[in-house]
Structure formats: C-alpha cells, structure tokens
C-alpha cells in the first residue's frame, strides 16, 4: 500500500480501476469530467480493461449502465448536477430493475441560476429513487467507498445501484494524500460480479422491468426494493468490518467525532464536515462539550445509529448545504423524522442552511452556530432556520444588482 | 348512498353507461361521482366503471366496494377473475347480467345469495347487434332498478351525454335504454342504498409485515417464456370465425400469417386450426381467406351450437 | 443473396410469439411483430420504449420466448447499447460462447421513434451500434388514445387534431432521417405484405451494425375501421403509394414494390374514420388533391429517374 496525492476525481477513477469495472457509459459534465477522462486514458494505454462509451445524454447513460448491469457485467458511471437530474427518470427505473452498479455523483448546485460550484441539492433531489447513497468527506474515503460500494450494490441482500457522492471542487479538484491499496488486496476483498439469475442469456428467457397492473403487485415490488435498501445498513457494517481487516481503515454508517460525551453536536454530510471537526476542536479548546455526527450512508438512512448517537444531547445543530424550496433543509427534516418519538431525543434541534452554490462555511459560522444552539437550549426555544448569510454578502449582491439594473435601463432608456 | 358498478370490455361503452346514469342521478338532485377504471386501455380488455349517488355530500373515493348493484354488460367476464365482477358483493346486492341465459341458470352457476336478473330478452329483437348500444341498455336497466330516476330524466341524460354523437345515434341509444328501462318495471327500486362501514363494528384489515425476499422473486421480472398464453383472450371475442374445411384449399396459409395474435396454426395435414382460447375475433382471417372458407358466428350462437353438438 | 422467401408458401407456418397479449383485436403492429419474430427467432433481447407494446409484457405474462427489457420512452436504443456492450464484454472474457450470442432489438412506436427517442437513436447509429430497430408506426400516440405525433399524416383527425382539416402538419420522413445517418440498413414494411417484410428481416438479420425498419401498423382503434380490415388497409397504403416499400443500403434507396397503376389515395383514405371529414358532409377537394399531389410527386421523383 502506498500513499499518493490524488484528487477526488482521480481517487474515484482509481476505485473503478481497482474494482475491475467492465463497462463505463459516460457523459462529460463539470466537475466530474476528469473521472471519465482519466479512465479513458487508462483504457487507451492498456492499463485498464474496460469498455467506455460516450453516450449522448445522462438519461441514455443511466439506461445503458442499468441495461449492462442486468446483462451481467460490472458497470461504473459518473455524473453531476444537471446530469444527475437529466437522468433521474432512469435512476428510478434501473433501481426498479434491481440493477447493481456504482454511479459517482460529484455534487454541484442546480440551475437556475446555473452554477458550477458545489452544494447538495442535486443529490438530495434523487434521495428517494432507490439508489443507496454513500457520502464522502475526503479523497481517501472516495477511493475506499468506491471499492466498498461494489460489494454493497452486488450483495444478494441488496442488489441495488449505489451512488458514491462527493463535493465538486472541494474534493473533485483537490489533491490529498490517499493510501492506494494493491490490486491483489482489492481482488481478494471484491470478488467478480455474480449476477445470479437476473441476466440476459440464450435459453434463459427473462422479461425485465415489465409493467404491472394493480396496486397489490406494484406496492409489493416497490416495498421489496425499500426492504432491500434497508438491508444496506447491516450489509454495509459487515463490509466495512471486512474492509477494516483488509485495509486498516474503519468506516461506520455514521462518522462520529468527539460526540459520545458531548452536550452539543453538529450534524452534516460531505467534505465540509472536516471543517466542522476543526470547529469542534477549537470549541473544545475553550471549554465546549461539543462533537460532530456525519451520516456516511444517507440511503438507507441510518435511523437507529443516528438516534443512538444523538441520544441525550442538549442541542443539535443540523447544517444543510441544500435548500428544499418552501420547506428548508432536507437533512434537518430527515433528522426530525428520526428523532421524534425517540426517548432521550435532543432538547433542541436547530436548522442552519449554508454553503449554497459554493458559499464557504467559515470557522466563525461554526462557532456562532454553536452559540445559537446553546442559547436555544438555555431559553428552551428553538429559533427558526438560519441562512448563513452576512451583511457583506448582501452588499456584494446589491452591487451586482445595481449593474444588472443599470444595464437594462441604458438599453431601455433610448439614449 | 347508491353504489353501482358496470363491468364490460374496453369499447363496450361502460364509461358511457356510468355517465348516463351519473347524469340522470344528478338531474334528479343527487350528489354524484361517476368514473371509468381501466387497466390496459384496450378495446376488448375487461374494464369497469362506477357511479355513486347520494342526497348527502359524497366523501368516498376510488373504486366501489360492496356495490348495491353490479351490471354486467358482457357475461363472459363473470368467469374472468381479473375482471372482479363478483368482488365484494353484499348479500343484498343485485346482479344484472346482459345474457341470453335464464336467471335460474346463473343462480345455479354462481354461488351468490343475492338477487340475479338476466336481461334475457333482447329489447328490440335485434339480437347480438345490440352490443353496440349495450352502454345505454345497461344505464337504462340500472336507472330502473335504482327506482329514483324518472323516464324523462333518463331521456334528458342520454340526450346530454351522447349529443356529440349526432341525433341518429342518440335516438337509437335512447330506444334501447328505454326498452331495458321498461322491461324491468316490476323491479323498480329493488336496489338499496348502502350504509357506510361502521366504525364500531368492522373486520380489521389483516395487515402483515412484508419481509425481505430474494430479488429473483421480488424484482418485477419474468423468468419464463410465453406465459401470456395463460391469458384467455378468446373471451374478448363477440364473433367467432369458423373454418369450413370443405372450402379451405390449404392455400399459402394466409390466415395463419395475418392473424395478429398468432392464434391460427397448421395441423399435420396443413389445415389451419383456430385457437379459440386466444382468437380475439378480429376476423382478419375471414376478410383475407381467398376461397371464403371462413364465416363469422355470433358467440352465443356458436356456444349454443357447441352445446347441442355435445 | 437469394431470399428463402420467394412465395407466400415459403413464409413460416408455425408461429413463436405467444398469443394472449393485450393488444387490440386486429392490431396491425402485433401482426407485423409476430411475422418478424417468426423470422428473427427467440435468441434476442427486445428493448422496448413506452408505447402500446409496453403492455405486451404485464407481470407475470409475456408473449416472448426470448428476453425483454422495458426502458422508458426516450432511451430504448441506449438500453440496447448497454445490453450489446455487456454481451460483447462477456464474450471477450469468455464467459459466454459466441454461439450463445443474442441479437439486440429495439421496439418502439412512432411517438418514441420520431420524438423523444430520436436523439438516442441518432446517437446509437453514430456509434455504429450493432442492433435492430423495429418502429411500429400507427401514426399517433396510440397507447394514450391516438393523439397526433410527428408521424401523423397530413389531415388525419386525431384526439388532438379534431378540427375540420385534421392534423395540420406533415408526416415526418423518419426513413430519410435515419438513412441520412448512413447506417447499415433502413427499410419500410407493412404486415400486410408479409413476403416483402420477411425478405427485409432476412436480409437485415445477416448484417451487422444499425438496421432499422419502420413498419406501418394499421390501427383499428386509432384510425377507425373494422378490425377485420386491418390487412386490407395496409395493402391499400401500398397500392395507393402512400406507404412506399423501400430499403436503404450502401447509400442507395431501392423501392421493393412499386404499384402500377397506383390506386387513387381516396381508396385508402375513405375507409378510415380519421379521414371521413375529407368526404362528409361534403368532399374536401382541396385537401384530397393536395394529398394525391404529394403522393404523385413522390413517385414521379422516383420513377422519373
């Protein structure tokens, strides 16, 4: 095992290489493109034995990925943002086929307005499609999650596609030291894909993805896919234990950081969670009892683990890098649904929304989130959701608006 | 509340029947729901439509359970489980069947305690052709059995609902509907309004925990070939093609090639054989047979002939 | 290549597509599909897009002896790409024998083929995908009740063109669009001309690469005629010259059946409810002449060569 400097994109590509992926239907989109370019170059150099086909859209890409997986080969694909949404019809469809493969989503904010910068609205928009979701905080975790994701998707208890999600820019284009396992070690951890009887072969007639009529059959199939997804918790824990034995790195369905004995806890997903860890350390330096809980699996949602990790906390601050229009933060509502009716649920659960479209979340933001949370506990009153947004930022936008408006007036004024 | 279900096949006008009856109730001052329910929207495929009518506001939704009246336009559907004709009947439900068979025969055949009425007499003596107007006939019969719809109201409802088809069509449908309406005069008002399910006396649903099952079983996939042959689409047929083998010249198997459903096979002597379990009665074979060896026989007639032969 | 199908007698006398499907009685599309299936056989995966024929397979019933994959309305050719690539990979890896290879066949209606599926079809041809494509063309969105599609002919009444002049647009020339991609093979056919259809399938079956066939599918439900006339309507479409039977190969278009003399288009139009407004309450001479002139112009260009 050696350490290398790798971007998140390259770590994902390396994960596909080590997983001995057979097939890659692809479509370029920022900030994911480096993944398919990297694999394309490896294929041309003879370093990787994989067939890569550039499709004409993500909708077709997901279709081809699912179709190849149900034919019985190991499939990888990658997308981001608009691409993920363009393929959404097929995300639901191929999950319904029970097509096991791994899709990387490099998170990026959604249009309109169009942006290239990261947030989590893309991945949250597909949270209910049937794909399992593994969320990464570091480039190391991207590589390791890729390898574990194939075990998870192909496990006979699950047999569903998996999305490995990581943040655009902050991980996709950022190099970090990554321990790269040897191909032999990965081979012994991840055996070749066995599609079982769900595959297209001569003399084995199979009609796949067929229509159903009637609520009884439809409810059954959809609910079975849900039950298979829920199996993902136990299967993930089993796979992670084996992974730890093989490679020495341990992953739970949650990452908890100094939260066991803490009175207060941050909850968030993705790469900015490492910033929250820093904030935890700095706050602890000045006497706070605070920690971090980061769901690594978002689907299936690790309900029991979350309830246990947050039991008897005084205050919990949920930081959402997404915005469900007309509702607020998605992670916050999911946490609320898990904690309600739980004995020992936190006294207060606060919602903070930040990091939209690449907006930074600063150490000061984290400290203030902690302070607001403590005040809510002291007052016994939960404040409304808070957008992390400063006077300076609004001022900046006002300047842009004045230009936008002035330009229109110049044309319309008929000078 | 009146709860009335119409069972027929796509194309037989059950939606029209429910709309005529719904409109008639409405014109009599009732609150009404009428709706069709399709599976696959196919001519010939089983479907149903339903009507609710009440003097109170109607809060019920969806398909009718425990109907006071079930009207069956196409008797062949009773034997088709997927059609659900006999589903959730009450002991005081009325079953009105458009059939050449006698009521007694249906009572013997069906294990059903409630009243069965067979519309055995063809209202105008035109026989099987009336299937074209069966929607209106069913609506007329149902209106009579409900007993709260006047003849003038039924007439008005048919005029309004079928106006887009032109006055000739309206007139024929009206005649048919009124014939059925009048024929059932002695049973005016035998359909009873149903009561809501009591909240203090009900059978709890047998909810179960679904458990995880192997995806081989629990994915919507079929691991078998040509299972569609288990579906007896021959029941869609109203006219039966019959081959006169004395005229069949074992040509170039035109009928067998053109049959969309692949329901005509060649026997050892290379004579075509029609698979009546699957022939939908399109009669392309009749239209295409060069020596005109295929004739069409109305299903009930063909059935009667078959029984006589046995 | 001498075709095995010289006379009607040479057509398959046993049929392998299962009966019992929920297609309408007299369905011209199903007629063509069973004729095609008889020749192409069961060693294939049929990749389907949303349309009437999606309902061929309703759990747990399927008429197919081979395999089937329902995708979505827009991406059946992409599904074919995934299956084809996976089969190639498995053969290369030695996991399946070459003799056990499967043909991949896309089956869509005209709505998908001319509309939202056109992009994925175009791209599959760009990639020289080795696949069959059968478009059953019933000239409208038949599964939802015959609204007009890009394949609806001029003046046809549909559920969304009920006006006195019917559909104002013109049938999209999908044959030409497909052929412009220069694929291996493109053809038109109709179930009512089973010999012509059989020869085309036979020929395409021996080729590699994109092979696409548009089958005119007379639709008693959507076009408005008695189901028993389905074959006659299809034949008249050819005899009037409205539906030219042709094939594209090596950059050239060849007409495989030329009716001489051509019957007037009225013979075809007057038998269908969707064109009745051209005849009743009075004849719409202008529209009838326009339709006839367009057909004549097409054939003049072909025969004038």
XYZ file of N, CA and C in Angstrom, chain B residues 40-43 217 219-222 224-231 233 236 252-254 256-266 270 275 278 280-284 286-288, chain C residues 8-9 11 13 15 17-27 30-31 34-35 52 55 58-65 143 191-192 194 220-221 225-228 230-232 235:
264
model
N -55.123 -1.936 -18.770
C -54.535 -1.560 -20.040
C -55.688 -1.051 -20.883
N -55.501 0.128 -21.450
C -56.604 0.728 -22.214
C -56.722 0.046 -23.559
N -57.429 -1.041 -23.580
C -57.523 -1.804 -24.816
C -58.951 -2.152 -25.123
N -59.274 -2.007 -26.387
C -60.566 -2.482 -26.833
C -60.624 -3.989 -26.540
N -37.115 -13.266 -6.837
C -38.554 -13.332 -6.659
C -39.164 -11.935 -6.581
N -38.109 -8.934 -7.659
C -37.966 -7.919 -8.702
C -39.048 -8.150 -9.758
N -39.514 -7.088 -10.410
C -40.589 -7.248 -11.395
C -40.062 -7.855 -12.693
N -39.592 -9.088 -12.607
C -39.032 -9.766 -13.774
C -39.724 -11.107 -13.953
N -39.824 -11.535 -15.203
C -40.465 -12.812 -15.516
C -39.386 -13.761 -16.012
N -39.526 -16.700 -17.428
C -40.236 -17.759 -18.144
C -40.589 -17.265 -19.541
N -40.990 -18.196 -20.412
C -41.299 -17.852 -21.802
C -42.791 -17.998 -22.086
N -43.293 -17.091 -22.900
C -44.644 -17.187 -23.462
C -45.727 -17.481 -22.416
N -45.579 -16.865 -21.248
C -46.598 -17.045 -20.208
C -47.921 -16.375 -20.575
N -47.880 -15.494 -21.584
C -49.114 -14.788 -21.968
C -50.179 -15.777 -22.443
N -49.730 -16.979 -22.827
C -50.714 -17.927 -23.337
C -51.676 -18.413 -22.247
N -51.339 -18.128 -21.017
C -52.269 -18.451 -19.928
C -53.472 -17.505 -19.924
N -53.345 -16.394 -20.629
C -54.456 -15.440 -20.666
C -55.410 -15.830 -21.786
N -57.547 -14.722 -24.066
C -58.064 -13.549 -24.779
C -59.198 -13.935 -25.728
N -62.478 -12.208 -25.273
C -62.798 -10.884 -25.802
C -63.789 -10.960 -26.965
N -51.740 -20.622 -49.151
C -50.412 -20.335 -48.610
C -50.523 -19.808 -47.179
N -51.415 -20.389 -46.434
C -51.517 -20.110 -45.012
C -51.675 -18.627 -44.713
N -52.461 -17.961 -45.568
C -52.671 -16.527 -45.372
C -53.272 -16.229 -44.012
N -53.138 -17.799 -41.286
C -52.193 -18.036 -40.207
C -51.134 -16.932 -40.123
N -50.705 -16.433 -41.271
C -49.702 -15.365 -41.283
C -50.305 -14.048 -40.819
N -51.513 -13.776 -41.273
C -52.098 -12.472 -40.986
C -52.705 -12.376 -39.587
N -53.020 -13.496 -38.983
C -53.641 -13.421 -37.655
C -52.699 -12.695 -36.702
N -53.079 -11.496 -36.220
C -52.157 -10.720 -35.381
C -51.755 -11.489 -34.130
N -52.658 -12.306 -33.636
C -52.418 -12.952 -32.350
C -51.743 -14.303 -32.477
N -51.385 -14.686 -33.667
C -50.742 -15.989 -33.843
C -51.651 -17.097 -33.348
N -52.955 -16.917 -33.535
C -53.912 -17.882 -32.993
C -54.370 -18.890 -34.040
N -53.711 -18.894 -35.199
C -54.062 -19.899 -36.211
C -52.806 -20.703 -36.542
N -52.876 -21.987 -36.244
C -51.742 -22.872 -36.505
C -52.139 -23.886 -37.569
N -51.133 -24.532 -38.152
C -51.421 -25.562 -39.139
C -51.329 -26.932 -38.485
N -51.734 -29.799 -42.709
C -51.581 -28.424 -43.203
C -52.916 -27.701 -43.358
N -57.132 -21.312 -32.678
C -57.024 -21.475 -31.227
C -58.051 -20.533 -30.582
N -57.493 -18.091 -27.724
C -56.754 -16.834 -27.908
C -57.229 -15.974 -29.066
N -59.138 -13.337 -30.786
C -59.903 -12.211 -30.243
C -61.096 -11.856 -31.123
N -61.223 -12.555 -32.234
C -62.379 -12.317 -33.099
C -62.242 -11.112 -33.995
N -61.014 -10.765 -34.407
C -60.856 -9.604 -35.295
C -61.398 -9.893 -36.683
N -61.410 -11.166 -37.072
C -61.954 -11.622 -38.360
C -61.127 -11.210 -39.575
N -59.857 -10.932 -39.348
C -58.966 -10.703 -40.491
C -58.931 -11.962 -41.352
N -61.262 -14.046 -41.912
C -62.464 -14.062 -42.754
C -62.283 -13.129 -43.943
N -61.767 -11.947 -43.665
C -61.626 -10.951 -44.721
C -60.583 -11.372 -45.751
N -59.580 -12.141 -45.346
C -58.466 -12.434 -46.236
C -58.547 -13.802 -46.916
N -45.396 -16.941 -51.024
C -46.066 -16.901 -49.712
C -45.905 -18.240 -48.994
N -45.839 -19.282 -49.776
C -45.685 -20.618 -49.240
C -44.401 -20.777 -48.424
N -43.257 -18.670 -46.331
C -43.343 -17.997 -45.021
C -43.461 -19.042 -43.912
N -44.657 -21.421 -41.199
C -46.013 -21.933 -40.997
C -46.302 -22.168 -39.518
N -45.814 -20.348 -35.569
C -45.616 -19.006 -35.022
C -45.145 -19.097 -33.585
N -44.329 -16.271 -31.418
C -44.720 -15.238 -30.452
C -45.958 -15.726 -29.710
N -45.915 -15.689 -28.413
C -47.033 -16.191 -27.628
C -48.305 -15.412 -27.903
N -49.428 -16.102 -27.918
C -50.707 -15.401 -28.024
C -51.120 -14.961 -26.621
N -52.270 -14.346 -26.532
C -52.751 -13.923 -25.210
C -52.291 -12.533 -24.803
N -51.782 -11.743 -25.762
C -51.342 -10.388 -25.419
C -52.545 -9.445 -25.319
N -52.368 -8.334 -24.635
C -53.497 -7.386 -24.517
C -53.606 -6.400 -25.669
N -52.899 -6.630 -26.781
C -53.065 -5.714 -27.921
C -54.499 -5.802 -28.438
N -54.986 -4.703 -29.055
C -56.358 -4.687 -29.567
C -56.550 -5.782 -30.625
N -57.769 -6.254 -30.752
C -58.100 -7.190 -31.829
C -57.838 -6.493 -33.165
N -57.141 -7.191 -34.054
C -56.860 -6.633 -35.379
C -55.681 -5.684 -35.418
N -54.821 -5.725 -34.409
C -53.679 -4.798 -34.318
C -52.675 -5.068 -35.443
N -49.065 -5.711 -34.040
C -48.828 -7.059 -33.499
C -48.680 -8.061 -34.639
N -49.481 -7.853 -35.687
C -49.387 -8.722 -36.858
C -47.951 -8.678 -37.416
N -45.379 -10.361 -34.978
C -45.308 -11.818 -34.951
C -44.678 -12.351 -36.237
N -44.907 -11.643 -37.343
C -44.234 -12.043 -38.590
C -42.715 -11.878 -38.458
N -47.739 1.400 -27.048
C -48.734 0.321 -26.955
C -48.070 -0.986 -26.523
N -47.225 -2.890 -23.119
C -48.189 -3.756 -22.434
C -48.162 -5.195 -22.945
N -46.957 -7.780 -19.215
C -47.531 -7.288 -17.963
C -47.380 -8.414 -16.956
N -46.652 -8.135 -15.886
C -46.323 -9.161 -14.906
C -47.545 -9.991 -14.520
N -47.460 -11.321 -14.552
C -46.321 -12.169 -14.919
C -46.436 -12.748 -16.327
N -47.038 -12.004 -17.231
C -47.319 -12.558 -18.557
C -46.459 -11.896 -19.625
N -45.824 -12.696 -20.441
C -45.064 -12.174 -21.570
C -45.277 -13.105 -22.752
N -45.351 -12.552 -23.968
C -45.503 -13.423 -25.137
C -44.149 -13.905 -25.682
N -43.057 -13.395 -25.101
C -41.747 -13.663 -25.702
C -41.143 -14.965 -25.202
N -40.451 -15.640 -26.118
C -39.706 -16.848 -25.757
C -38.258 -16.506 -25.470
N -51.201 4.531 -27.629
C -51.424 3.943 -26.309
C -52.217 4.859 -25.390
N -47.163 -5.235 -42.313
C -47.532 -6.636 -42.066
C -48.397 -7.215 -43.172
N -49.114 -6.342 -43.900
C -49.995 -6.812 -44.974
C -49.212 -7.290 -46.192
N -46.404 -9.588 -46.241
C -45.513 -10.391 -45.403
C -44.263 -10.907 -46.125
N -56.945 -0.311 -35.921
C -58.405 -0.188 -35.979
C -58.941 0.787 -34.928
N -58.321 0.784 -33.762
C -58.807 1.638 -32.679
C -58.533 3.112 -32.959
N -61.617 1.847 -38.117
C -62.156 0.950 -39.135
C -62.400 -0.391 -38.457
N -63.149 -1.261 -39.101
C -63.421 -2.568 -38.516
C -62.131 -3.389 -38.468
N -61.846 -4.034 -37.336
C -60.576 -4.765 -37.201
C -60.298 -5.730 -38.348
N -61.330 -6.308 -38.938
C -61.065 -7.299 -39.994
C -60.453 -6.670 -41.237
N -57.879 -4.672 -41.251
C -56.500 -4.257 -40.984
C -55.546 -4.574 -42.130
N -55.634 -5.778 -42.665
C -54.710 -6.170 -43.721
C -55.023 -5.392 -45.000
N -56.304 -5.259 -45.261
C -56.703 -4.552 -46.478
C -56.230 -3.089 -46.429
N -52.586 -3.008 -47.129
C -52.309 -3.259 -48.536
C -52.615 -2.021 -49.371
